[in-house]
Amino acid sequence: MPITDKDGNKLSISQIIEKVLIRIKTVHLELVTGLLWWLVGYVPSHAFRKFCYRLSGMKIARKSTIHMGARIYYPKGIEIGEGTLIGEKSTLDGRKQLKNSRGGLKIGNHVDIASDVMIWTSQHDIHSENMATVEEKVTIEDYVFIGPRSIILPGVTIGRGAIIAAGSVVTKDVESMKIVAGVPAKEIGDRKGKNLHYRLGRPRLFQ
């Protein structure tokens, strides 16, 4: 009896082997992801969490902090600059697993990301016949502020010093020093101070 994929297409031996290897890799990643979410993510120690995130392949520069409850997808695809603060229960998606993937997440220096922010680099192509997965890189440049419960969608670049208002859904690039708000996010103003050189405060203890 022939072995078929989920769409009923007959698979060759090489295709079967490839799918088995992909499944093993996926299960391993899901195990790592689960450990980061449910064990590491709720330990009330910034140093311990940062150590574990780095051990899993994430690049985190000095004086940067991810607060408790973060949901991490594919930590190897995430790079965080210096002095950046990421609020509790944030979602960081670094996925770049597909062939010819353009995914991954890069966050710059002194970026302030509030609580419950969701940053996605992977989504489905709703126009493809098989709902194909698409991965596109998200880049957040230095001194950006992202307000609580905002959503950043795949392929977006947020320019230096931009402000994303609370609850916004960012579907396209945001220019440097612009303020955007809404669903989908639209420009509503400009940031006044142009010579940004501040440092964010310390992370909240036991959070």
Tab-separated table of C-alpha atoms in Angstrom:
chain	number	residue	atom	x	y	z
A	1	MET	CA	0.000	0.000	0.000
A	2	PRO	CA	1.549	3.354	-1.051
A	3	ILE	CA	2.342	6.012	1.540
A	4	THR	CA	0.788	9.397	0.847
A	5	ASP	CA	1.043	12.891	2.288
A	6	LYS	CA	-1.820	14.820	3.893
A	7	ASP	CA	-3.095	15.847	0.430
A	8	GLY	CA	-3.170	12.259	-0.833
A	9	ASN	CA	-0.057	12.528	-3.042
A	10	LYS	CA	2.042	9.371	-3.288
A	11	LEU	CA	5.496	9.722	-1.702
A	12	SER	CA	8.788	8.266	-2.912
A	13	ILE	CA	11.269	6.663	-0.510
A	14	SER	CA	13.443	9.798	-0.494
A	15	GLN	CA	10.405	11.990	0.196
A	16	ILE	CA	9.354	9.730	3.076
A	17	ILE	CA	12.836	9.924	4.608
A	18	GLU	CA	12.859	13.710	4.212
A	19	LYS	CA	9.465	14.008	5.924
A	20	VAL	CA	10.556	11.751	8.788
A	21	LEU	CA	13.663	13.890	9.357
A	22	ILE	CA	11.596	17.066	9.240
A	23	ARG	CA	9.155	15.609	11.770
A	24	ILE	CA	11.988	14.659	14.145
A	25	LYS	CA	13.429	18.167	13.850
A	26	THR	CA	9.984	19.684	14.438
A	27	VAL	CA	9.290	17.580	17.540
A	28	HIS	CA	12.716	18.518	18.944
A	29	LEU	CA	11.994	22.210	18.364
A	30	GLU	CA	8.564	21.869	19.978
A	31	LEU	CA	10.199	20.271	23.017
A	32	VAL	CA	12.708	23.135	23.304
A	33	THR	CA	9.936	25.676	22.789
A	34	GLY	CA	7.793	24.047	25.486
A	35	LEU	CA	10.661	24.079	27.978
A	36	LEU	CA	11.359	27.748	27.267
A	37	TRP	CA	7.674	28.648	27.675
A	38	TRP	CA	6.615	26.665	30.712
A	39	LEU	CA	9.804	26.151	32.698
A	40	VAL	CA	12.361	28.826	31.831
A	41	GLY	CA	9.836	31.588	31.094
A	42	TYR	CA	8.350	31.553	34.584
A	43	VAL	CA	11.532	31.397	36.655
A	44	PRO	CA	11.727	34.789	38.486
A	45	SER	CA	15.390	35.392	37.664
A	46	HIS	CA	16.540	37.528	34.741
A	47	ALA	CA	20.042	36.020	34.816
A	48	PHE	CA	18.766	32.431	34.728
A	49	ARG	CA	16.325	33.069	31.879
A	50	LYS	CA	18.929	34.921	29.850
A	51	PHE	CA	21.409	32.077	30.356
A	52	CYS	CA	18.852	29.525	29.114
A	53	TYR	CA	17.796	31.650	26.144
A	54	ARG	CA	21.415	32.016	25.086
A	55	LEU	CA	21.959	28.289	25.581
A	56	SER	CA	19.066	27.619	23.201
A	57	GLY	CA	20.741	29.704	20.476
A	58	MET	CA	19.239	33.145	20.946
A	59	LYS	CA	21.639	36.085	20.658
A	60	ILE	CA	21.086	38.593	23.487
A	61	ALA	CA	23.509	41.452	24.046
A	62	ARG	CA	24.470	42.838	27.451
A	63	LYS	CA	21.941	44.654	29.644
A	64	SER	CA	18.959	43.337	27.676
A	65	THR	CA	16.085	41.606	29.447
A	66	ILE	CA	13.081	39.492	28.534
A	67	HIS	CA	10.512	39.568	31.339
A	68	MET	CA	8.555	36.533	32.508
A	69	GLY	CA	6.006	34.602	30.468
A	70	ALA	CA	7.563	35.169	27.035
A	71	ARG	CA	6.625	32.784	24.228
A	72	ILE	CA	9.641	32.052	22.069
A	73	TYR	CA	9.491	30.440	18.622
A	74	TYR	CA	12.784	29.210	17.137
A	75	PRO	CA	15.266	30.986	19.451
A	76	LYS	CA	18.169	30.480	17.024
A	77	GLY	CA	16.516	32.969	14.686
A	78	ILE	CA	16.308	35.775	17.272
A	79	GLU	CA	18.901	38.507	17.795
A	80	ILE	CA	18.476	41.217	20.455
A	81	GLY	CA	20.766	44.229	20.813
A	82	GLU	CA	22.108	46.004	23.892
A	83	GLY	CA	20.006	47.604	26.637
A	84	THR	CA	16.663	46.397	25.281
A	85	LEU	CA	13.682	45.652	27.551
A	86	ILE	CA	10.943	43.222	26.530
A	87	GLY	CA	7.771	43.100	28.625
A	88	GLU	CA	6.061	40.107	30.158
A	89	LYS	CA	3.999	37.668	28.084
A	90	SER	CA	5.497	38.900	24.822
A	91	THR	CA	5.701	36.650	21.765
A	92	LEU	CA	9.014	36.563	19.880
A	93	ASP	CA	8.953	34.582	16.638
A	94	GLY	CA	12.343	33.853	15.097
A	95	ARG	CA	11.273	31.144	12.670
A	96	LYS	CA	13.385	30.640	9.567
A	97	GLN	CA	13.077	26.917	9.022
A	98	LEU	CA	11.776	26.660	5.469
A	99	LYS	CA	13.916	26.221	2.368
A	100	ASN	CA	14.907	29.641	1.047
A	101	SER	CA	13.428	31.204	4.195
A	102	ARG	CA	13.686	34.971	4.685
A	103	GLY	CA	12.528	34.749	8.292
A	104	GLY	CA	14.120	35.622	11.612
A	105	LEU	CA	13.781	38.453	14.105
A	106	LYS	CA	16.320	41.206	14.730
A	107	ILE	CA	15.741	43.715	17.538
A	108	GLY	CA	18.150	46.624	17.932
A	109	ASN	CA	19.644	48.511	20.868
A	110	HIS	CA	17.639	50.324	23.593
A	111	VAL	CA	14.312	49.092	22.253
A	112	ASP	CA	11.357	49.223	24.657
A	113	ILE	CA	8.770	46.514	23.996
A	114	ALA	CA	5.779	46.608	26.362
A	115	SER	CA	3.720	43.722	27.760
A	116	ASP	CA	1.730	41.288	25.589
A	117	VAL	CA	3.328	42.429	22.335
A	118	MET	CA	3.265	39.794	19.572
A	119	ILE	CA	5.953	39.771	16.867
A	120	TRP	CA	5.408	37.225	14.082
A	121	THR	CA	7.755	36.180	11.274
A	122	SER	CA	5.723	33.219	9.988
A	123	GLN	CA	2.259	33.138	8.453
A	124	HIS	CA	0.170	31.286	5.857
A	125	ASP	CA	-0.306	32.434	2.280
A	126	ILE	CA	-4.099	32.552	2.183
A	127	HIS	CA	-4.057	32.713	-1.629
A	128	SER	CA	-2.076	29.502	-2.142
A	129	GLU	CA	-3.996	26.293	-2.849
A	130	ASN	CA	-2.399	24.485	0.097
A	131	MET	CA	-2.138	27.399	2.581
A	132	ALA	CA	1.648	27.432	2.170
A	133	THR	CA	3.735	28.778	5.038
A	134	VAL	CA	5.680	31.982	4.413
A	135	GLU	CA	8.531	33.249	6.624
A	136	GLU	CA	9.677	36.868	6.386
A	137	LYS	CA	12.155	38.703	8.592
A	138	VAL	CA	11.080	41.361	11.070
A	139	THR	CA	13.609	44.093	11.883
A	140	ILE	CA	13.143	46.525	14.758
A	141	GLU	CA	15.794	49.238	14.780
A	142	ASP	CA	17.305	51.140	17.733
A	143	TYR	CA	15.230	53.248	20.174
A	144	VAL	CA	11.867	51.938	18.989
A	145	PHE	CA	8.968	51.844	21.448
A	146	ILE	CA	6.197	49.286	20.933
A	147	GLY	CA	3.101	49.785	23.095
A	148	PRO	CA	1.192	47.043	24.951
A	149	ARG	CA	-0.723	44.405	23.001
A	150	SER	CA	0.557	45.564	19.637
A	151	ILE	CA	1.029	43.007	16.859
A	152	ILE	CA	3.897	43.150	14.369
A	153	LEU	CA	3.341	41.004	11.272
A	154	PRO	CA	5.940	39.204	9.093
A	155	GLY	CA	8.185	41.175	6.762
A	156	VAL	CA	7.918	44.474	8.636
A	157	THR	CA	10.831	46.830	9.336
A	158	ILE	CA	10.329	49.438	12.068
A	159	GLY	CA	12.742	52.324	11.637
A	160	ARG	CA	14.959	53.909	14.288
A	161	GLY	CA	13.073	55.779	17.012
A	162	ALA	CA	9.590	54.928	15.725
A	163	ILE	CA	6.657	54.686	18.144
A	164	ILE	CA	3.964	51.998	17.853
A	165	ALA	CA	0.872	52.974	19.874
A	166	ALA	CA	-0.802	50.431	22.162
A	167	GLY	CA	-3.043	47.896	20.430
A	168	SER	CA	-1.746	48.628	16.933
A	169	VAL	CA	-1.450	46.013	14.192
A	170	VAL	CA	1.593	46.799	12.059
A	171	THR	CA	1.272	45.334	8.564
A	172	LYS	CA	3.878	47.385	6.661
A	173	ASP	CA	7.187	49.179	7.240
A	174	VAL	CA	7.303	52.153	9.602
A	175	GLU	CA	9.734	54.975	8.838
A	176	SER	CA	12.226	56.261	11.384
A	177	MET	CA	10.831	58.640	14.061
A	178	LYS	CA	7.228	58.156	12.949
A	179	ILE	CA	4.324	57.510	15.338
A	180	VAL	CA	1.744	54.997	14.143
A	181	ALA	CA	-1.520	53.730	15.626
A	182	GLY	CA	-4.591	51.722	14.738
A	183	VAL	CA	-5.689	48.562	12.945
A	184	PRO	CA	-3.997	48.474	10.543
A	185	ALA	CA	-1.437	50.936	11.909
A	186	LYS	CA	-1.263	54.305	10.167
A	187	GLU	CA	0.979	57.303	10.667
A	188	ILE	CA	-0.399	59.851	13.126
A	189	GLY	CA	2.637	62.016	13.828
A	190	ASP	CA	6.371	62.438	14.259
A	191	ARG	CA	8.584	62.000	17.289
A	192	LYS	CA	9.959	65.388	18.352
A	193	GLY	CA	13.367	64.574	19.837
A	194	LYS	CA	15.694	63.634	16.996
A	195	ASN	CA	18.981	63.094	18.843
A	196	LEU	CA	18.091	59.913	20.726
A	197	HIS	CA	20.755	58.712	23.134
A	198	TYR	CA	18.879	57.604	26.275
A	199	ARG	CA	19.236	54.361	28.203
A	200	LEU	CA	16.198	52.510	29.500
A	201	GLY	CA	15.725	51.903	33.231
A	202	ARG	CA	16.465	48.655	35.008
A	203	PRO	CA	14.213	45.606	34.511
A	204	ARG	CA	11.565	44.902	37.154
A	205	LEU	CA	12.837	42.437	39.771
A	206	PHE	CA	11.207	38.997	40.091
A	207	GLN	CA	9.344	39.554	36.848
